[in-house]
Coordinates of C-alpha atoms in Angstrom, one line a residue:
A125 CA 16.4 -14.8 -4.2
G126 CA 15.2 -17.5 -7.3
T127 CA 16.6 -20.3 -6.5
A128 CA 15.6 -23.3 -3.8
S129 CA 18.9 -23.8 -2.4
A130 CA 20.0 -22.0 0.9
I131 CA 22.3 -18.9 1.5
S132 CA 26.0 -19.7 3.5
S133 CA 26.2 -16.3 5.1
G134 CA 29.6 -16.5 4.4
S135 CA 32.9 -15.0 6.3
G136 CA 31.5 -12.0 6.7
G137 CA 28.5 -12.7 8.5
D138 CA 24.9 -11.7 7.5
D139 CA 25.8 -8.6 4.7
A140 CA 25.2 -8.3 2.0
W141 CA 28.4 -9.8 -0.2
G142 CA 27.1 -13.5 1.5
L143 CA 24.0 -13.7 -1.0
F144 CA 26.4 -13.8 -4.1
G145 CA 28.7 -15.9 -4.3
A146 CA 32.1 -15.8 -4.5
D147 CA 32.9 -13.3 -7.4
D148 CA 30.8 -10.6 -5.3
A149 CA 32.4 -12.1 -2.2
A150 CA 36.2 -11.4 -4.2
A151 CA 35.2 -7.6 -4.9
P152 CA 36.3 -5.2 -2.9
K153 CA 33.8 -3.5 -0.5
P154 CA 32.8 -0.3 -0.6
D155 CA 34.9 2.8 1.4
A156 CA 31.6 3.3 3.5
P157 CA 31.4 2.1 7.2
Q158 CA 30.8 -1.0 8.0
N159 CA 28.5 0.0 10.5
A160 CA 26.4 3.0 8.3
P161 CA 23.0 3.0 7.9
P162 CA 21.2 1.8 4.9
P163 CA 20.8 4.0 2.0
R164 CA 17.0 5.9 2.1
A165 CA 13.8 4.3 0.0
S166 CA 15.1 7.9 -1.6
S167 CA 17.4 6.3 -3.7
H168 CA 16.2 2.7 -4.1
P169 CA 15.3 2.3 -7.5
F170 CA 12.0 1.1 -7.3
F171 CA 11.0 5.0 -6.2
A172 CA 14.3 6.3 -7.6
S173 CA 12.5 5.6 -11.0
A174 CA 9.0 6.6 -10.6
R175 CA 9.8 9.5 -9.4
F176 CA 7.8 11.2 -12.9
A177 CA 4.6 10.2 -12.2
W178 CA 3.9 12.0 -9.0
S179 CA 5.3 15.8 -9.9
S180 CA 6.2 18.1 -12.5
D181 CA 6.8 21.6 -13.1
A182 CA 6.1 21.7 -16.6
P183 CA 3.2 23.3 -17.2
F184 CA -0.5 22.0 -17.7
D185 CA -2.4 22.6 -20.9
R186 CA -5.5 20.5 -20.6
D187 CA -6.5 21.7 -24.6
A188 CA -2.0 20.2 -25.5
M189 CA -2.6 16.7 -23.5
T190 CA -5.8 15.9 -25.2
R191 CA -5.0 15.8 -28.4
E192 CA -1.5 14.5 -27.8
L193 CA -2.9 11.4 -25.7
L194 CA -5.7 10.9 -28.5
D195 CA -2.7 10.8 -31.5
A196 CA -1.5 8.5 -29.2
V197 CA -4.9 6.7 -28.9
Q198 CA -5.0 6.0 -32.7
D199 CA -0.9 5.2 -32.9
L200 CA -1.5 2.2 -30.4
A201 CA -4.8 0.9 -32.3
R202 CA -2.1 0.5 -35.8
R203 CA 0.5 -1.5 -33.4
C204 CA -2.9 -3.6 -32.0
E205 CA -3.6 -4.4 -35.8
R206 CA -0.2 -5.2 -36.8
Q207 CA -0.6 -7.8 -34.3
G208 CA -3.0 -9.1 -35.7
R209 CA -5.2 -10.2 -32.8
M210 CA -6.0 -8.4 -29.9
E211 CA -9.6 -7.1 -32.0
R212 CA -11.0 -6.5 -28.9
L213 CA -8.3 -4.0 -27.6
R214 CA -7.9 -2.2 -30.8
D215 CA -11.5 -1.9 -31.6
A216 CA -12.1 -0.2 -28.4
L217 CA -8.9 1.8 -28.9
E218 CA -10.1 2.7 -32.5
T219 CA -13.8 4.5 -30.1
C220 CA -11.6 5.8 -27.3
G221 CA -11.9 9.3 -27.5
S222 CA -15.2 10.0 -29.1
S223 CA -17.9 7.3 -27.2
D224 CA -18.9 7.6 -23.5
G225 CA -16.9 5.1 -20.9
G226 CA -14.1 3.9 -24.2
A227 CA -11.1 4.3 -22.5
S228 CA -12.4 2.1 -19.5
Q229 CA -13.3 -0.5 -22.1
V230 CA -9.6 -0.1 -23.4
I231 CA -8.2 -1.0 -19.9
A232 CA -10.8 -4.0 -19.3
A233 CA -9.7 -5.2 -23.2
A234 CA -5.7 -4.3 -22.1
V235 CA -5.9 -6.2 -18.6
D236 CA -7.7 -9.6 -19.8
A237 CA -4.9 -9.4 -22.5
L238 CA -2.1 -9.4 -19.9
Q239 CA -4.4 -12.5 -18.5
S240 CA -3.5 -14.4 -21.6
T241 CA 0.0 -13.3 -22.0
D242 CA 3.1 -11.5 -20.9
D243 CA 4.3 -11.6 -25.2
E244 CA 3.4 -7.6 -25.9
A245 CA 3.3 -6.5 -21.8
S246 CA 4.7 -2.7 -22.4
L247 CA 2.1 -2.6 -25.3
L248 CA -0.4 -3.3 -22.6
N249 CA 0.3 -1.9 -20.3
E250 CA 0.7 2.1 -22.8
C251 CA -2.6 1.0 -23.5
I252 CA -3.5 0.5 -20.2
L253 CA -1.5 4.2 -18.7
T254 CA -2.8 5.6 -21.9
A255 CA -6.4 5.0 -21.2
R256 CA -5.9 6.0 -17.8
G257 CA -4.7 9.6 -18.7
I258 CA -7.7 10.5 -20.7
K259 CA -10.7 9.3 -17.5
C260 CA -8.4 11.6 -15.3
L261 CA -8.8 14.1 -18.2
E262 CA -12.4 13.9 -18.1
A263 CA -12.3 13.4 -14.4
M264 CA -10.6 16.5 -13.6
A265 CA -13.5 18.1 -15.6
R266 CA -16.1 17.1 -13.7
S267 CA -14.6 17.6 -10.0
P268 CA -11.0 17.9 -8.2
L269 CA -12.5 15.4 -5.9
E270 CA -12.6 12.9 -9.0
G271 CA -9.9 15.0 -10.8
I272 CA -7.9 13.8 -8.3
E273 CA -9.1 10.2 -7.6
A274 CA -8.3 9.7 -10.9
A275 CA -4.9 11.0 -10.7
V276 CA -3.4 9.0 -8.7
L277 CA -4.8 5.7 -10.2
L278 CA -3.0 7.1 -13.3
S279 CA 0.3 8.0 -11.6
E280 CA 0.4 4.2 -9.6
H281 CA 0.1 2.8 -13.1
A282 CA 2.9 4.4 -14.4
T283 CA 4.8 3.4 -11.3
H284 CA 4.4 -0.5 -11.3
T285 CA 5.2 -0.6 -14.3
A286 CA 7.5 2.0 -14.6
A287 CA 11.2 0.7 -14.8
P288 CA 13.7 -0.3 -12.7
D289 CA 16.8 1.1 -14.0
D290 CA 15.4 4.0 -16.0
D291 CA 16.5 7.3 -14.6
G292 CA 15.4 9.5 -17.2
R293 CA 17.8 10.5 -18.9
D294 CA 18.0 8.9 -22.2
A295 CA 15.4 11.3 -24.1
G296 CA 13.7 7.6 -25.4
S297 CA 13.1 6.6 -21.8
G298 CA 9.5 5.8 -20.9
A299 CA 10.1 8.3 -17.6
R300 CA 11.1 11.7 -20.2
R301 CA 7.7 9.9 -22.6
H302 CA 5.4 9.9 -20.0
A303 CA 6.3 13.3 -17.8
W304 CA 2.7 13.5 -19.4
V305 CA 2.1 12.3 -15.9
G306 CA 3.3 13.7 -13.5
A307 CA 2.1 16.9 -14.9
M308 CA -1.2 15.4 -14.6
Y309 CA -1.4 14.6 -10.9
A310 CA 0.5 17.8 -10.4
A311 CA -2.4 19.4 -11.9
A312 CA -4.7 17.7 -10.3
Q313 CA -2.9 17.7 -6.7
A314 CA -2.9 21.9 -6.6
A315 CA -6.8 22.0 -8.2
A316 CA -8.2 19.7 -5.0
L317 CA -6.4 21.8 -2.8
G318 CA -7.5 24.6 -4.4
A319 CA -10.9 22.7 -3.8
A320 CA -10.5 21.9 0.6
D321 CA -9.2 25.1 0.8
D322 CA -12.4 27.2 -0.1
G323 CA -14.1 25.3 2.3
A324 CA -11.7 25.2 4.5
E325 CA -12.7 28.5 7.5
A326 CA -16.1 26.7 7.1
R327 CA -14.3 23.6 9.1
A328 CA -12.1 25.1 11.1
A329 CA -15.0 27.0 12.8
E330 CA -16.8 23.0 13.8
Y331 CA -13.5 22.4 15.5
P332 CA -14.0 22.2 20.1
P333 CA -10.4 25.0 20.7
G334 CA -7.0 23.8 21.0
L335 CA -7.7 20.5 19.1
R336 CA -4.1 18.9 18.9
P337 CA -3.5 15.8 16.8
W338 CA -2.5 12.6 18.7
A339 CA 1.0 10.9 19.3
L340 CA 1.4 7.7 18.2
M341 CA 0.9 6.4 20.4
P342 CA -0.8 7.9 23.9
R343 CA -0.9 5.1 26.7
P344 CA -2.3 2.6 24.2
S345 CA -4.1 0.4 27.4
K346 CA -6.5 3.0 26.7
Y347 CA -7.6 1.9 24.0
M348 CA -6.7 -1.7 23.9
G349 CA -8.3 -2.4 27.3
N350 CA -9.5 -6.3 27.4
E351 CA -9.8 -6.3 23.3
V352 CA -6.1 -8.5 22.9
F353 CA -6.7 -10.7 25.3
V354 CA -10.1 -11.9 23.7
M355 CA -9.0 -11.6 20.1
T356 CA -6.7 -14.4 21.3
N357 CA -7.8 -16.3 23.4
R358 CA -7.3 -20.0 23.5
E359 CA -10.1 -21.5 23.8
V360 CA -11.8 -19.6 21.1
D361 CA -9.1 -20.1 19.0
P362 CA -6.4 -21.9 20.6
C363 CA -3.2 -20.5 17.8
A364 CA -0.2 -20.3 18.3
E365 CA 2.0 -17.1 18.4
V366 CA 4.8 -15.7 15.3
P367 CA 8.3 -16.5 16.4
R368 CA 9.9 -13.1 16.7
K369 CA 14.1 -12.7 16.0
K370 CA 15.6 -10.0 16.8
A371 CA 17.1 -7.8 13.9
E372 CA 20.5 -8.4 14.8
E373 CA 20.0 -12.4 14.3
C374 CA 17.7 -12.1 11.3
G375 CA 20.0 -10.4 8.4
A376 CA 19.4 -11.3 4.8
A377 CA 20.9 -14.2 4.6
A378 CA 19.1 -15.6 7.9
F379 CA 16.4 -15.0 7.0
Y380 CA 16.1 -16.0 3.4
N381 CA 17.4 -19.5 4.3
E382 CA 14.4 -19.9 7.1
H383 CA 12.2 -17.3 6.0
L384 CA 12.1 -16.4 2.6
R385 CA 13.1 -19.6 1.2
T386 CA 10.4 -21.5 3.9
A387 CA 7.3 -19.2 3.6
A388 CA 7.7 -19.3 7.2
P389 CA 6.1 -16.2 9.2
V390 CA 8.4 -14.3 11.0
V391 CA 8.0 -11.0 13.2
I392 CA 11.6 -8.9 13.4
E393 CA 12.4 -7.2 16.4
G394 CA 14.3 -3.8 15.2
I395 CA 14.9 -3.1 12.1
G396 CA 14.1 0.6 12.0
A397 CA 16.2 0.7 15.1
R398 CA 19.3 -0.9 13.5
D399 CA 19.3 1.1 10.2
E400 CA 18.5 4.7 11.7
W401 CA 15.1 4.5 10.8
V402 CA 14.3 8.6 11.5
A403 CA 10.1 7.2 11.2
V404 CA 10.2 5.6 14.1
R405 CA 9.8 9.3 15.7
S406 CA 8.9 11.7 12.9
F407 CA 6.2 9.7 12.1
C408 CA 4.0 9.0 14.8
D409 CA 4.6 12.9 15.0
L410 CA 0.6 13.6 13.7
G411 CA 1.7 17.0 14.2
W412 CA 4.4 17.3 12.3
L413 CA 3.2 14.6 9.4
R414 CA -0.1 17.1 9.6
E415 CA 2.6 20.3 8.7
Q416 CA 4.8 18.9 6.1
F417 CA 2.3 16.4 4.4
G418 CA -1.4 18.1 4.8
D419 CA -1.6 19.0 1.5
A420 CA -1.4 15.7 -0.1
C421 CA -4.8 14.7 -0.5
V422 CA -6.2 11.1 -0.7
P423 CA -8.7 8.6 0.1
V424 CA -10.1 7.5 3.7
E425 CA -12.5 4.8 4.7
V426 CA -15.4 5.7 6.5
G427 CA -16.5 3.4 9.1
R428 CA -16.4 -0.4 10.2
R429 CA -16.0 -2.4 6.2
T430 CA -17.9 -5.2 7.1
A431 CA -16.4 -9.0 5.4
D432 CA -18.5 -9.0 2.9
G433 CA -17.0 -5.2 1.5
A434 CA -21.0 -4.5 1.6
S435 CA -20.5 -1.3 5.0
G436 CA -19.0 1.8 5.1
T437 CA -18.0 4.4 3.2
S438 CA -14.9 6.2 0.9
R439 CA -14.4 9.8 0.6
W440 CA -11.3 11.5 0.0
M441 CA -10.3 14.8 1.2
L442 CA -6.6 16.3 2.4
L443 CA -3.9 14.4 5.2
R444 CA -4.2 17.3 7.8
E445 CA -8.2 17.3 7.4
F446 CA -8.3 12.9 8.1
I447 CA -5.8 14.3 10.8
D448 CA -7.4 17.3 12.6
D449 CA -11.1 14.7 12.1
F450 CA -9.8 11.6 12.8
L451 CA -6.5 11.0 15.1
S452 CA -7.0 14.7 16.8
T453 CA -9.0 15.8 20.2
A454 CA -8.7 18.9 21.9
D455 CA -8.4 17.2 25.7
D456 CA -7.1 14.1 26.5
S457 CA -10.3 11.8 25.4
L458 CA -11.6 10.4 22.0
D459 CA -13.8 13.0 21.5
T460 CA -12.7 13.2 17.6
P461 CA -14.2 15.7 16.0
A462 CA -16.1 12.9 13.6
R463 CA -16.5 10.4 16.7
R464 CA -18.5 14.6 17.4
R465 CA -20.3 14.6 15.0
G466 CA -21.6 10.9 14.2
G467 CA -20.7 9.0 17.2
A468 CA -18.4 5.5 17.4
A469 CA -18.8 3.9 13.9
A470 CA -18.6 7.1 12.6
A471 CA -15.7 7.7 14.6
V472 CA -13.2 4.8 12.5
G473 CA -10.9 6.2 9.8
Y474 CA -8.3 4.4 7.9
V475 CA -5.9 5.6 4.5
S476 CA -5.6 1.9 3.9
Q477 CA -3.2 0.4 1.5
H478 CA -1.8 4.1 -0.2
S479 CA 1.0 5.6 -2.3
L480 CA 1.1 8.6 0.0
L481 CA 5.4 7.4 0.4
H482 CA 5.4 8.8 -3.4
Q483 CA 2.9 11.6 -2.9
C484 CA 4.8 13.0 -0.3
D485 CA 8.4 11.5 -1.7
G486 CA 10.5 13.4 1.2
L487 CA 9.3 10.9 3.8
Q488 CA 11.5 9.1 2.0
D489 CA 14.2 9.9 3.3
H490 CA 12.9 8.9 6.5
F491 CA 13.3 4.7 5.9
S492 CA 14.7 2.3 4.3
V493 CA 13.7 -0.3 2.1
P494 CA 14.3 -3.7 4.5
E495 CA 16.7 -6.2 3.4
Q496 CA 14.3 -8.9 3.4
C497 CA 13.3 -7.5 0.2
M498 CA 16.2 -8.4 -1.1
G499 CA 16.2 -5.9 -3.6
R500 CA 13.4 -6.4 -4.7
L501 CA 10.3 -4.0 -4.9
A502 CA 7.1 -4.5 -6.0
A503 CA 5.3 -1.6 -4.0
A504 CA 4.8 0.1 -0.9
N505 CA 1.9 1.1 0.9
A506 CA 1.0 3.8 4.0
W507 CA -1.5 2.1 6.3
L508 CA -3.3 5.7 8.7
G509 CA -5.8 5.2 10.7
T510 CA -7.8 4.8 13.9
F511 CA -8.4 1.8 16.4
G512 CA -10.6 -0.6 15.0
T513 CA -9.9 0.4 11.5
T514 CA -9.9 -4.0 9.7
T515 CA -8.8 -5.0 6.4
H516 CA -9.9 -9.0 6.8
L517 CA -9.3 -12.1 5.6
H518 CA -7.4 -12.2 2.0
T519 CA -4.5 -13.7 0.3
D520 CA -2.1 -11.6 -1.3
E521 CA 0.1 -12.5 -4.5
A522 CA 3.3 -11.5 -3.1
D523 CA 5.1 -11.6 -0.6
N524 CA 4.5 -8.8 1.9
M525 CA 6.6 -7.2 4.8
L526 CA 4.2 -4.7 6.8
C527 CA 6.6 -3.1 9.2
Q528 CA 4.5 -1.1 12.4
I529 CA 6.1 2.6 12.6
G530 CA 3.8 3.1 15.3
G531 CA 0.5 2.4 17.2
H532 CA -0.6 -1.6 17.8
K533 CA -1.9 -4.2 15.4
L534 CA -3.3 -8.1 16.1
V535 CA -2.3 -9.9 13.1
R536 CA -4.1 -13.3 12.6
L537 CA -2.4 -15.1 9.2
W538 CA -3.5 -19.0 7.5
P539 CA -0.7 -20.8 6.0
P540 CA -1.7 -22.1 2.2
E541 CA -2.2 -25.7 3.1
V542 CA -6.2 -24.5 5.2
G543 CA -7.4 -24.8 1.8
D544 CA -9.8 -22.8 0.2
A545 CA -12.1 -24.1 1.2
C546 CA -12.1 -23.2 4.1
F547 CA -12.2 -18.9 3.8
H548 CA -15.1 -19.4 1.3
V549 CA -13.3 -17.9 -1.3
E550 CA -15.1 -14.8 -3.7
S551 CA -13.2 -12.4 -6.4
R552 CA -13.8 -9.0 -6.0
G553 CA -13.2 -6.0 -8.7
G554 CA -11.9 -8.0 -11.1
H555 CA -8.7 -9.0 -9.4
G556 CA -9.7 -12.5 -8.6
A557 CA -6.5 -13.7 -10.7
Y558 CA -4.2 -11.8 -8.0
N559 CA -5.4 -11.9 -5.3
K560 CA -8.1 -14.4 -3.3
F561 CA -10.9 -13.3 -0.2
S562 CA -13.2 -13.8 2.1
P563 CA -16.5 -12.5 3.0
V564 CA -16.3 -14.8 6.2
D565 CA -15.5 -12.1 9.2
A566 CA -12.8 -13.9 11.3
D567 CA -13.6 -11.9 14.8
K568 CA -17.2 -13.4 14.8
P569 CA -17.9 -16.0 12.1
D570 CA -21.1 -16.6 11.6
L571 CA -20.4 -20.7 11.0
E572 CA -24.0 -21.3 9.7
K573 CA -23.2 -19.1 6.6
F574 CA -19.0 -20.5 6.1
P575 CA -19.3 -23.4 8.2
E576 CA -16.1 -24.6 6.4
F577 CA -14.3 -22.2 8.5
A578 CA -14.9 -24.4 11.6
K579 CA -11.5 -26.3 10.1
A580 CA -9.2 -23.5 10.3
H581 CA -9.7 -24.4 13.9
G582 CA -7.1 -24.4 15.5
K583 CA -4.6 -23.4 12.1
C584 CA -3.6 -20.0 13.0
L585 CA -0.6 -18.0 13.6
V586 CA -1.9 -14.4 15.5
A587 CA 1.2 -11.3 16.1
V588 CA 0.6 -8.5 17.8
L589 CA 3.0 -6.3 16.5
G590 CA 4.4 -2.6 17.9
P591 CA 6.2 0.3 17.0
D592 CA 9.4 -1.2 15.0
D593 CA 8.0 -4.4 14.9
S594 CA 8.2 -6.2 11.8
L595 CA 5.9 -9.1 10.5
F596 CA 6.9 -11.2 7.5
I597 CA 3.7 -12.7 5.5
P598 CA 4.8 -15.1 2.9
K599 CA 3.1 -14.9 -1.1
G600 CA -0.5 -17.2 -0.3
W601 CA -1.0 -17.5 3.0
W602 CA -4.8 -15.7 5.0
H603 CA -4.9 -12.8 7.0
H604 CA -6.6 -10.9 8.8
V605 CA -5.2 -7.2 9.9
R606 CA -7.3 -5.3 13.4
A607 CA -5.7 -1.9 15.1
L608 CA -5.7 -2.1 18.5
T609 CA -4.8 1.6 18.8
P610 CA -4.4 4.0 16.4
S611 CA -1.5 3.5 14.2
F612 CA 1.0 3.6 11.2
S613 CA 2.4 0.8 9.3
L614 CA 4.0 0.7 6.3
N615 CA 4.2 -2.4 3.8
F616 CA 7.0 -3.5 1.7
W617 CA 5.5 -6.4 -1.3
F618 CA 8.3 -8.6 -3.0

């Protein structure tokens, strides 16, 4: 899919055989029925190759693991020495185990080196992984919640650098060599679960009798009101709607020719229904989600975040605690425990861009990777939250398929040719080389403070996503996402 030429659907229509030329088209086709649903995500190389990073039956020995990681640090320092460059990284490695913040210095030096070269990516990622392991051990010693946060970052790095064809059978494979990552994550998760269980009785006493999770979505109009009309009012911004197509008419070949190759957004309706995703039912049953996967520890953004990232807080909690606090009531009102305690502002909660699909790998059997991802996958995330959650203006340096499972979201997009100046671009958290962020509030732009944004007026595309709608957001497009109801989404970067 890296070429600029169009793909012929061939005589077989939009199936995979039309994508790869005459040699593949002439090959024997599988014995599976032609109308069989695609394999579940659990069998996709991206998910299968990362399983080692999120689970382990091996015992966790903190002292032995500390010694193992410190020995690895010294070996990595010698390898950097032999390269004859990377002096900053080598120096950081040599002090990693003996100074406060040494592991953070290793990560910073390795990330900077990755920006300038791909030649030593394997070595540099090994340095980052080892340093994250040391940071995780330090965090686990401080508190269970700090430990699980560091463990998730560790497992995510191992996931994103795993070789897709690594099944762990080779003794020298990355999955076998890095099995300690899964053991560390499992230990951190167990500690976080134990700490949460210690306070479970006191929390339960605060909940009203009959508290039960919502289904996604009871009477969406109850949450949406006039918000869709107001936010898409043509007098406010004369935006056009993103084109819509049925999944049956936008298979891989048609999608590549008409959208991926030309970087043209589209809403594809019914991918889940066509490909028999159980997720369109099961993920919307928050009672089931709580019962089956409620022990997972997740990061929650609490409160409405402003576009400049200044407000709102974050904390880690069990998934079942999040559902109980933010997505459950004892009646037909919106009076969740979080709202009772802190009012409307405290009632907004969001598990955003999180690796829940890896943490709870049983979820992978409920959906498939969309064929529009062309077989490749860089990351997959879950987004679960209340109405009123917002992802402010930013770009991604990867093509993105945003799949709405339950609830409704409003997405607005601007093409790259509008120009970065309109968005008053800034970098945050050292990731400016990958993504761009804007301090402009797209809902209520302050044109006195950000006058250039006025030039983006009338150049916006808008899509209201409902259950089983999937939006293709091309690489580099500015976008802003707001939940109009409680919502569950998946996204796939490819």
